[in-house]
Amino acid sequence: MFQHRAKARPPRRERPVKPAPAEPATEQEAVALEFAEGAEETIRNEKIRLYFKGAMLAVPMNLITGGMFFAFTFGVSNLLYTSIWYGVVIALALVRLMIARSALSSEKPPARAVRYIYLTLTGFLGAAWGASMMLIPQGAPLIVSQMGGILVAGMTAGAALSAAAYPRGVNAFLLPTLIVLGATYVSQGGVRGFTLAGFFVIYYFFIARLANQFGNAVSEALSTSHALKAARTRVESQARALKELARRHELAARKAEEAVRAKSAFIGNIAHEIRTPLNGMMGVTSSLKDDVTLSGDHRRKIEVVEDSGRILNRLVGDLLDFSKIEAGRMTLLQSEFEIDGIASEIDTLWSPRASTNKLDFRISVTGDGKRRMLGDPVRLKQIIFNFVSNALKFTREGTVEVAFAIREESGRPRLRVEVRDTGRGVPRDAEARLFRDYSQINLSEDRRLEGAGLGLAICKRLVDMMEGTIGHSPREEGGSVFWFEASLSWAVAKAADPVIRRSAPGAVSSSDPSAKAPAAPVPAPAAPSHGDRPLRILAAEDNAVNRSVLEGFLAAKGWAVDFAHNGQEAVEAANNRAYDLILMDMRMPVMDGLAATRAIRDLPSTAAMTPIVALTANARREDEAACLAAGMDGYVSKPIDARRLFTTIDQVLAGGQAETDVRQSA
């Protein structure tokens, strides 16, 4: 008659699948992951066992506290209801006691179903304690209500602390207690009921937080205990693992060092490759500037290109310096110098630019500026040039002043240099970032501040290497003061210089400023001066653009030039034909410039005495030292500056080793 239709079963809710953990990349990561997972599982089981141990202690507390509640409410509450309530508390407590004892008697952790049953009974017990306040009638003496509340509060606190190792156990007892107790007070109505309900809500959160902190302490204690046990039981395996780890760390350190060297070499190669086309660009612009047929507009555009090339060249130099500092390969070279000489050079280099900007440029020296010191004048000038360049860049009117101050501390000179300007100053919020790596200030407000953000960072690293300090302070009248201090040494005068260097005829020894001529001069054959006669030059250069630029420079002098495309061709050409000068690149195919120079110096002919000048994009100081050590007489870095090139050639042909112009382009 009636056909039974089975109800369609609702679709089963599937649990979200946890994403599989990523596969460990190395064996070491796999071991660490396995150890971490084992520790987590062990600690979790220990916390569950602690929870059940706490339950063993909580059963007597439930029985005793319930008996106290029964005694306080005897004669006030309904005896039947109170007896039933106490019987329920005893029954739930005893059942929980049996489950806890069974769970602790097994070496295996209790099953999930057992834990859920235990938590359910805990929730019923919490609800029973929450319903305890219903047994006290509203007309009962105040002391009875107060004692009942105190007993319930103490019971919840004790239960929370005994179950603190297992957060679910805490909530399983506290939440039912709070819900039933709060409902009881709210049902009474009035200010008193709602106040008590609110009080117990606050009390719940306080107790829950306290239990959480206690649980965290238990977790930390368990973690420590597990780690100590694992250390005791696995000491030999860990020793082997540590030995293997040390080996891998050593291998990783080697790889890191190789990576640093590779990065440094990469930056050096990139700098070389950038400087090669940059040399062509700046060489062509330099030639175009000498063209008298150019209009004023075209000349201004060429100057823009030239200025951009200088900026790019300076950025490449900053990257090279910073790479060397990061790799720990930056060294300070010790040589003698005078502060007056540095001050004079700064005035010569930067005064024209200050005049162009209509600025008053001043230099002052306090102390003995003529006494010779021992330090790295190149790096000192690099720091000062950076300060002066920034001051001129950001000062539109007023004064830029460079102040040197020399004082003696513990027998050593202490140099302080201040560069003061009347420019816009540095914003207060940017002062802390001034000397950080890759830090730029107000880039969105002033496009003139573009750069790699390395100049001041490099200055700070250099000053640190000089055992000094560096800083900035604003001027009250406007502008900034950038300063640094460096510890140097006094140069010790020598009675005689055992090193024989070729010098120009009539040169005066620098070891005795008052001498008119050197005592007991060492005779040395002076190279003939070329005067106005055209020279024949051999240039070893593998890049076509650089050959074109160099040919333009030399042709403007009326000099003839032959080109060799690699070091081997340069050696053969020098052996087959007499040249007044050889310009030698460092990086070339077949044979590099250093090997070619050594081969030329070893030729069994007068060609071995031909002056050789390095002309290379390898602009590091160690490159210069390598060139001179290989037998070259001078060094000029690319991009080629015509004035510096011809000055170096004149010095070399005059018979002296050229003093390298290490000044950075303004």
XYZ file of C-alpha atoms in Angstrom:
666
model
C 0.000 0.000 0.000
C 2.561 2.447 1.014
C 5.905 2.202 -0.554
C 8.747 2.903 1.790
C 11.224 5.370 0.415
C 14.630 5.478 1.881
C 15.736 8.959 2.737
C 18.698 10.154 0.806
C 21.712 10.322 3.075
C 23.250 13.794 3.073
C 26.622 13.967 1.448
C 29.435 13.209 3.801
C 31.509 16.210 4.742
C 35.064 15.544 3.895
C 37.785 16.856 6.107
C 40.085 19.344 4.455
C 43.163 17.590 3.288
C 46.287 19.101 4.759
C 48.864 19.900 2.148
C 51.695 17.457 2.146
C 54.851 18.878 3.680
C 57.546 19.839 1.270
C 60.159 17.208 0.663
C 63.404 17.951 2.497
C 66.030 19.195 0.120
C 68.981 17.540 1.866
C 69.680 14.572 4.092
C 70.421 16.957 6.956
C 66.985 18.568 6.585
C 65.360 15.113 6.481
C 67.066 14.114 9.751
C 66.092 17.404 11.392
C 62.492 17.040 10.184
C 62.247 13.456 11.462
C 63.681 14.523 14.830
C 61.256 17.481 15.084
C 58.222 15.346 14.215
C 59.250 12.680 16.753
C 59.749 15.312 19.437
C 56.369 16.895 18.720
C 54.585 13.553 18.907
C 56.349 12.594 22.138
C 55.614 15.931 23.789
C 51.956 15.727 22.746
C 51.648 12.255 24.304
C 53.396 13.444 27.459
C 50.950 16.329 27.756
C 48.013 13.927 27.436
C 49.503 11.707 30.142
C 49.966 14.754 32.356
C 46.339 15.625 31.752
C 45.202 12.208 32.937
C 47.563 12.384 35.924
C 45.959 15.685 36.812
C 42.586 14.003 36.564
C 43.685 11.446 39.157
C 44.295 14.350 41.540
C 41.130 16.161 40.484
C 38.841 13.262 41.537
C 39.544 13.622 45.279
C 39.250 17.401 44.864
C 35.788 16.958 43.292
C 34.658 14.642 46.082
C 35.987 16.842 48.884
C 34.747 20.121 47.395
C 31.362 18.552 46.611
C 31.115 17.307 50.207
C 31.903 20.795 51.488
C 29.207 22.262 49.238
C 26.738 19.634 50.500
C 27.580 20.510 54.091
C 27.262 24.286 53.602
C 23.899 23.977 51.884
C 22.512 21.360 54.299
C 19.354 22.686 55.866
C 19.166 25.542 53.370
C 18.753 23.768 50.016
C 16.420 20.977 49.071
C 18.030 17.850 50.503
C 16.816 15.590 47.689
C 18.113 17.806 44.919
C 21.400 18.346 46.702
C 21.827 14.617 47.260
C 21.108 13.864 43.592
C 23.581 16.563 42.541
C 26.285 15.193 44.834
C 25.642 11.682 43.588
C 26.062 12.815 39.989
C 29.336 14.550 40.867
C 30.608 11.405 42.620
C 29.580 9.162 39.716
C 31.181 11.359 37.051
C 34.333 11.727 39.129
C 34.662 7.974 39.674
C 34.076 7.139 35.997
C 36.699 9.698 35.019
C 39.029 8.166 37.613
C 38.674 4.693 36.086
C 39.263 5.994 32.542
C 42.321 7.966 33.658
C 43.751 4.972 35.544
C 43.217 2.735 32.497
C 44.889 5.281 30.195
C 47.897 5.641 32.485
C 48.339 1.899 32.931
C 49.008 1.434 29.227
C 52.348 2.384 27.703
C 50.588 3.478 24.552
C 48.837 6.831 24.428
C 45.054 6.644 24.891
C 42.986 6.334 21.753
C 41.155 9.336 20.382
C 37.761 7.827 21.277
C 38.847 7.410 24.899
C 39.963 11.018 25.034
C 36.675 12.244 23.572
C 34.628 10.184 26.064
C 36.716 11.567 28.896
C 36.277 15.132 27.637
C 32.509 14.585 27.365
C 32.330 13.382 30.980
C 34.446 16.383 31.960
C 31.929 18.662 30.255
C 29.046 17.040 32.160
C 30.962 17.466 35.397
C 31.569 21.125 34.609
C 27.877 21.602 33.863
C 27.042 19.923 37.196
C 29.256 22.378 39.051
C 27.701 25.239 37.081
C 24.225 24.018 38.152
C 25.296 23.858 41.808
C 24.299 27.470 42.387
C 20.727 26.595 41.346
C 20.466 24.508 44.536
C 20.827 27.594 46.721
C 17.475 29.358 47.034
C 17.311 33.124 46.649
C 16.334 33.640 50.244
C 19.306 31.721 51.595
C 21.731 33.470 53.961
C 24.340 35.545 52.251
C 27.184 33.492 53.756
C 25.858 30.362 52.068
C 25.704 32.030 48.643
C 29.168 33.469 49.098
C 30.688 30.174 50.200
C 29.004 28.384 47.321
C 30.433 30.856 44.842
C 33.867 30.532 46.413
C 33.749 26.745 46.182
C 32.673 26.851 42.533
C 35.388 29.395 41.727
C 38.025 27.328 43.503
C 36.843 24.176 41.775
C 37.097 25.781 38.325
C 40.535 27.207 39.098
C 41.826 23.877 40.333
C 40.348 22.019 37.385
C 41.873 24.535 34.936
C 45.341 24.225 36.448
C 45.209 20.438 36.686
C 44.238 20.260 32.997
C 46.552 23.069 31.834
C 48.776 20.654 29.930
C 45.841 19.864 27.621
C 43.945 23.017 26.500
C 40.900 21.020 25.361
C 40.502 19.658 28.875
C 40.503 23.198 30.285
C 37.750 24.353 27.952
C 35.819 21.113 28.390
C 35.346 21.910 32.084
C 35.258 25.729 32.128
C 32.863 26.407 29.257
C 29.935 24.247 30.507
C 30.474 25.624 34.020
C 30.421 29.202 32.740
C 27.406 28.681 30.493
C 25.217 27.031 33.121
C 26.359 29.351 35.907
C 25.875 32.439 33.765
C 22.421 31.290 32.700
C 21.544 30.744 36.365
C 22.487 34.277 37.367
C 20.924 35.871 34.291
C 17.666 34.016 34.953
C 17.575 35.614 38.410
C 17.498 39.015 36.725
C 18.318 42.293 38.351
C 21.570 44.107 38.657
C 22.969 41.461 40.989
C 22.368 38.613 38.565
C 23.853 40.304 35.553
C 26.781 41.568 37.620
C 27.574 38.090 38.880
C 27.262 36.670 35.367
C 29.662 39.295 34.043
C 32.029 38.634 36.908
C 32.187 34.937 36.070
C 32.795 35.709 32.379
C 35.785 37.854 33.354
C 36.844 35.191 35.818
C 36.701 32.572 33.060
C 39.001 34.530 30.768
C 41.422 35.181 33.620
C 41.528 31.512 34.602
C 41.836 30.447 30.944
C 44.763 32.816 30.447
C 46.419 31.584 33.630
C 45.961 27.993 32.526
C 47.342 28.829 29.107
C 50.485 30.336 30.640
C 50.868 27.367 32.924
C 50.379 25.069 29.939
C 53.089 26.908 28.018
C 55.419 26.472 30.963
C 54.592 22.779 31.034
C 55.226 22.548 27.283
C 58.586 24.233 27.651
C 59.487 21.946 30.536
C 58.473 18.912 28.509
C 60.447 20.147 25.522
C 63.501 20.644 27.685
C 63.069 17.259 29.282
C 62.667 15.587 25.924
C 65.742 17.333 24.585
C 67.797 16.200 27.584
C 66.608 12.617 27.234
C 67.310 12.649 23.535
C 70.773 14.079 24.213
C 71.530 11.322 26.693
C 70.272 8.497 24.496
C 71.674 9.750 21.218
C 75.001 11.196 22.228
C 77.014 8.974 19.922
C 74.729 9.405 16.933
C 74.631 13.155 17.520
C 78.421 13.240 17.721
C 78.578 11.594 14.308
C 75.896 13.930 13.032
C 77.774 16.948 14.381
C 80.970 15.760 12.758
C 79.132 15.384 9.471
C 77.480 18.745 10.021
C 80.866 20.336 10.676
C 82.165 18.846 7.471
C 79.202 20.181 5.558
C 79.533 23.567 7.220
C 83.158 23.679 6.192
C 82.125 22.760 2.681
C 79.401 25.407 2.788
C 81.920 27.976 4.056
C 84.209 27.114 1.171
C 81.330 27.440 -1.237
C 80.386 30.780 0.346
C 83.951 32.021 -0.061
C 83.945 30.822 -3.640
C 80.607 32.556 -4.148
C 82.035 35.797 -2.737
C 85.071 35.476 -4.995
C 82.820 34.667 -7.933
C 80.643 37.677 -7.151
C 83.686 39.902 -6.872
C 85.029 38.537 -10.153
C 81.609 38.952 -11.739
C 81.366 42.571 -10.630
C 84.917 43.131 -11.857
C 84.044 41.635 -15.229
C 80.846 43.646 -15.451
C 82.740 46.808 -14.504
C 85.314 46.039 -17.175
C 82.619 45.408 -19.769
C 80.807 48.625 -18.790
C 83.983 50.680 -18.875
C 84.887 49.417 -22.353
C 81.878 50.961 -24.170
C 81.940 53.837 -21.690
C 85.492 54.578 -22.788
C 84.309 54.744 -26.391
C 81.403 57.018 -25.512
C 83.478 59.433 -23.443
C 86.352 59.355 -25.916
C 84.055 60.348 -28.767
C 82.407 63.103 -26.699
C 85.847 64.425 -25.745
C 86.819 64.567 -29.419
C 83.547 66.220 -30.358
C 84.061 68.923 -27.742
C 87.226 69.974 -29.553
C 85.265 70.477 -32.779
C 85.064 74.253 -33.268
C 82.247 73.905 -35.824
C 79.753 72.694 -33.188
C 76.882 74.961 -32.271
C 76.292 75.957 -28.654
C 73.264 73.695 -28.373
C 75.186 70.683 -29.664
C 78.058 71.425 -27.310
C 75.701 71.535 -24.310
C 74.233 68.179 -25.295
C 77.703 66.683 -25.564
C 78.519 68.007 -22.096
C 75.390 66.295 -20.770
C 76.570 63.010 -22.268
C 80.025 63.549 -20.786
C 78.632 64.304 -17.311
C 76.429 61.216 -17.498
C 79.459 59.131 -18.393
C 81.360 60.469 -15.390
C 78.440 59.615 -13.095
C 78.231 56.106 -14.519
C 81.984 55.664 -14.102
C 81.762 56.762 -10.470
C 78.890 54.342 -9.803
C 80.895 51.474 -11.268
C 83.790 52.412 -9.003
C 81.487 52.470 -5.954
C 80.176 49.009 -6.782
C 83.717 47.680 -7.102
C 84.778 49.203 -3.791
C 81.690 47.922 -1.976
C 82.169 44.444 -3.414
C 85.761 44.388 -2.159
C 84.694 45.584 1.290
C 81.996 42.904 1.526
C 84.487 40.237 0.478
C 86.997 41.467 3.081
C 89.547 42.228 0.367
C 89.781 45.961 0.841
C 93.206 46.956 2.149
C 94.716 50.299 3.057
C 98.053 51.032 1.425
C 100.568 52.924 3.565
C 102.477 55.752 1.934
C 103.816 59.162 2.939
C 101.882 62.351 2.266
C 101.305 65.883 3.527
C 97.971 67.418 4.466
C 98.979 70.609 2.669
C 99.433 68.561 -0.505
C 95.959 67.032 -0.209
C 94.475 70.464 0.511
C 96.195 71.912 -2.554
C 94.930 69.089 -4.730
C 91.363 69.574 -3.440
C 91.570 73.271 -4.214
C 92.864 72.621 -7.741
C 90.215 70.004 -8.488
C 87.082 71.485 -6.950
C 87.547 75.268 -7.094
C 86.611 75.475 -10.814
C 83.367 73.621 -10.201
C 82.559 75.818 -7.203
C 83.206 78.901 -9.324
C 80.919 77.541 -12.032
C 78.169 77.161 -9.411
C 78.941 80.670 -8.089
C 79.914 79.323 -4.669
C 82.617 80.491 -2.299
C 85.042 77.557 -1.865
C 87.409 77.697 1.106
C 90.067 75.373 2.515
C 91.763 75.723 5.891
C 94.414 73.654 7.696
C 94.898 73.790 11.472
C 98.082 72.187 12.730
C 101.328 71.178 11.058
C 100.147 70.543 7.509
C 103.672 70.166 6.141
C 104.755 67.357 8.434
C 104.705 64.078 6.540
C 102.284 61.374 7.647
C 101.894 57.706 6.916
C 98.524 56.454 5.718
C 96.421 55.868 2.627
C 96.045 59.261 0.929
C 94.004 57.776 -1.915
C 91.255 56.573 0.414
C 91.417 59.779 2.436
C 90.844 61.783 -0.714
C 88.050 59.424 -1.739
C 86.174 60.237 1.487
C 86.820 63.977 1.216
C 85.886 64.055 -2.469
C 82.598 62.344 -1.674
C 81.786 64.946 0.988
C 82.812 67.856 -1.244
C 80.918 66.493 -4.254
C 77.719 66.198 -2.217
C 78.205 69.653 -0.714
C 78.641 71.273 -4.142
C 75.731 69.288 -5.539
C 73.225 70.373 -2.889
C 74.405 73.929 -2.217
C 72.828 76.464 -4.560
C 74.309 79.563 -2.967
C 76.707 80.460 -0.213
C 79.870 78.693 0.887
C 81.469 75.272 0.898
C 84.385 74.968 3.303
C 86.861 72.115 3.851
C 88.574 72.301 7.239
C 91.544 70.097 8.200
C 92.584 69.804 11.853
C 95.617 67.824 13.036
C 96.247 66.970 16.662
C 98.449 64.427 18.366
C 97.080 61.642 20.561
C 99.399 59.150 22.270
C 102.208 60.023 19.888
C 100.066 59.513 16.756
C 98.448 62.146 14.567
C 94.662 62.300 14.617
C 93.194 63.911 11.499
C 89.765 65.525 11.522
C 88.210 66.770 8.304
C 84.982 68.773 8.174
C 83.115 69.756 5.022
C 80.656 72.546 5.788
C 78.068 73.885 3.400
C 75.151 76.311 3.382
C 72.885 74.038 1.366
C 69.478 72.598 2.046
C 70.670 70.346 4.862
C 69.614 66.811 5.715
C 66.072 66.104 7.006
C 65.959 64.980 10.625
C 64.194 61.726 9.773
C 66.919 60.861 7.260
C 70.001 61.423 9.435
C 69.953 57.868 10.794
C 70.083 56.447 7.244
C 72.971 58.554 5.978
C 75.718 55.964 6.256
C 73.658 52.842 5.601
C 74.188 50.634 2.573
C 72.091 51.526 -0.492
C 70.477 54.422 1.382
C 69.054 57.375 -0.537
C 67.341 60.454 0.853
C 64.244 62.228 -0.476
C 64.554 60.610 -3.859
C 61.003 61.626 -4.772
C 61.645 65.279 -3.912
C 64.921 65.911 -5.683
C 65.963 63.890 -8.709
C 69.526 65.123 -8.298
C 69.875 62.667 -5.432
C 69.833 59.638 -7.704
C 72.623 57.125 -7.231
C 73.434 53.692 -5.906
C 73.360 54.884 -2.295
C 76.847 53.519 -1.644
C 79.064 56.615 -1.440
C 78.629 57.432 2.256
C 78.403 53.739 3.175
C 81.798 53.147 1.576
C 83.163 56.213 3.384
C 82.017 54.768 6.711
C 83.665 51.412 5.994
C 86.928 53.143 5.049
C 86.885 55.314 8.173
C 86.270 52.223 10.307
C 89.347 50.642 8.737
C 91.303 53.762 9.712
C 90.244 53.367 13.367
C 88.192 56.518 13.087
C 84.666 57.868 13.332
C 82.353 59.535 10.855
C 79.239 61.610 11.266
C 76.980 64.473 10.317
C 75.643 67.466 12.201
C 73.308 70.259 11.072
C 74.418 73.881 11.133
C 72.389 76.395 13.107
C 72.536 78.907 10.262
C 71.481 76.270 7.737
C 73.342 73.578 5.869
C 75.290 70.554 6.969
C 78.642 69.523 8.375
C 79.972 66.142 7.301
C 83.062 65.115 9.240
C 85.349 62.211 9.911
C 88.359 61.466 12.056
C 91.147 59.010 11.247
C 94.147 57.719 13.145
C 97.387 57.976 11.157
C 101.114 57.697 11.857
C 104.006 60.100 11.567
C 106.371 59.318 8.721
C 109.841 58.356 9.900
C 112.662 60.134 8.045
C 115.176 57.730 6.479
C 118.905 58.349 6.164
C 119.060 56.760 2.758
C 116.599 55.238 0.357
C 117.835 51.837 -0.793
C 115.314 51.735 -3.614
C 116.662 53.226 -6.849
C 113.848 54.784 -8.894
C 114.169 56.432 -12.252
C 113.626 60.158 -11.883
C 113.560 63.151 -14.141
C 116.859 65.009 -14.644
C 117.455 67.567 -11.916
C 114.784 66.152 -9.628
C 115.107 66.922 -5.913
C 114.976 64.137 -3.336
C 111.713 64.188 -1.395
C 113.371 62.810 1.747
C 115.022 66.180 2.488
C 112.900 69.178 1.554
C 115.698 71.641 2.260
C 118.206 69.979 -0.042
C 118.958 71.676 -3.325
C 120.032 68.473 -5.031
C 120.238 64.811 -4.015
C 123.438 63.741 -2.324
C 125.483 61.141 -4.201
C 123.077 60.841 -7.116
C 122.835 57.476 -8.740
C 123.619 57.851 -12.441
C 120.843 56.573 -14.655
C 120.442 56.911 -18.371
C 117.731 59.438 -19.103
C 115.350 58.716 -21.917
C 115.450 61.334 -24.610
C 112.619 63.836 -24.570
C 110.405 63.560 -27.627
C 110.004 67.335 -27.871
C 107.806 68.214 -30.843
C 108.745 65.285 -33.039
C 105.942 62.870 -33.884
C 106.019 59.606 -31.980
C 105.403 56.096 -33.183
C 103.272 54.213 -30.719
C 102.220 50.586 -30.485
C 98.791 50.098 -28.909
C 97.648 46.637 -27.830
C 93.847 46.818 -27.777
C 91.324 44.129 -28.729
C 88.222 46.351 -28.774
C 87.454 48.136 -32.053
C 85.675 51.062 -30.365
C 88.599 51.664 -28.036
C 91.024 51.486 -30.960
C 89.017 54.144 -32.784
C 88.920 56.433 -29.729
C 92.612 55.990 -29.031
C 93.531 56.598 -32.664
C 91.589 59.871 -32.559
C 93.465 61.064 -29.470
C 96.893 60.167 -30.848
C 96.192 61.432 -34.371
C 95.261 64.827 -32.905
C 98.851 64.984 -31.627
C 100.198 64.011 -35.016
C 101.495 60.687 -33.699
C 101.480 57.450 -35.662
C 99.971 54.382 -34.076
C 100.075 50.681 -34.901
C 97.512 48.375 -33.319
C 97.919 44.840 -32.017
C 94.734 42.898 -31.341
C 96.194 40.725 -28.587
C 99.267 40.376 -26.410
C 101.032 37.943 -28.738
C 100.770 40.367 -31.663
C 102.099 43.143 -29.399
C 105.210 41.106 -28.505
C 105.877 40.277 -32.161
C 105.361 43.896 -33.256
C 107.670 45.233 -30.511
C 110.357 42.750 -31.539
C 110.107 43.573 -35.251
C 109.907 47.375 -35.119
C 111.174 50.166 -32.878
C 108.515 52.166 -31.017
C 108.746 55.186 -28.759
C 105.970 53.916 -26.481
C 103.671 50.931 -26.004
C 100.104 51.313 -24.702
C 99.029 47.976 -23.222
C 95.550 46.743 -22.388
C 95.294 44.106 -19.636
C 92.504 41.824 -20.841
C 93.100 40.480 -24.319
C 92.712 37.134 -26.053
C 95.619 34.754 -26.759
C 97.950 36.592 -24.329
C 96.964 39.191 -21.731
C 98.742 42.481 -21.135
C 100.707 41.370 -18.078
C 102.141 38.317 -19.859
C 102.877 40.417 -22.945
C 104.739 43.008 -20.835
C 106.896 40.340 -19.223
C 107.618 38.836 -22.625
C 108.671 42.236 -24.018
C 110.928 42.881 -21.007
C 112.596 39.509 -21.688
C 113.336 40.268 -25.361
C 117.075 40.093 -26.182
C 117.071 43.519 -27.840
C 116.610 47.198 -27.111
C 112.844 46.643 -27.485
C 112.921 45.386 -23.891
C 113.597 48.992 -22.787
C 110.572 50.475 -24.574
C 108.375 52.405 -22.114
C 105.049 50.672 -21.543
C 101.901 52.346 -20.169
C 98.881 50.314 -19.037
C 95.663 51.500 -20.643
C 92.930 49.332 -19.194
C 89.391 49.212 -17.835
C 90.677 47.289 -14.803
C 90.607 50.277 -12.490
C 91.300 48.676 -9.120
C 94.416 49.577 -7.183
C 95.609 45.979 -7.166
C 95.361 46.042 -10.974
C 97.620 49.079 -11.036
C 100.092 47.350 -8.706
C 100.030 44.233 -10.902
C 100.797 46.314 -13.993
C 103.750 48.063 -12.373
C 105.028 44.761 -10.956
C 104.924 43.210 -14.437
C 107.297 45.914 -15.718
C 105.049 48.710 -16.936
C 106.099 52.313 -16.415
C 102.715 53.988 -16.098
C 99.039 53.282 -15.607
C 95.934 54.990 -17.003
C 92.460 53.618 -16.333
C 89.527 53.761 -18.697
C 87.434 55.719 -19.551
C 90.387 57.568 -21.040
C 90.888 61.165 -20.019
C 93.023 62.810 -22.710
C 94.758 65.175 -20.318
C 95.675 62.380 -17.914
C 96.797 60.131 -20.762
C 99.183 62.671 -22.279
C 100.477 63.753 -18.859
C 101.346 60.141 -18.082
C 103.020 59.696 -21.475
C 105.094 62.848 -20.939
C 106.216 61.637 -17.501
C 107.151 58.194 -18.784
C 109.057 59.489 -21.801
C 110.837 62.010 -19.569
C 112.402 59.059 -17.793
C 110.337 58.823 -14.591
C 107.773 56.341 -13.479
C 104.443 58.063 -13.814
C 102.655 59.089 -10.662
C 99.181 57.668 -11.087
C 96.369 60.158 -10.980
C 94.002 58.516 -8.546
C 91.514 61.331 -8.275
C 87.948 60.496 -8.955
C 86.108 62.472 -11.528
C 84.056 65.224 -10.087
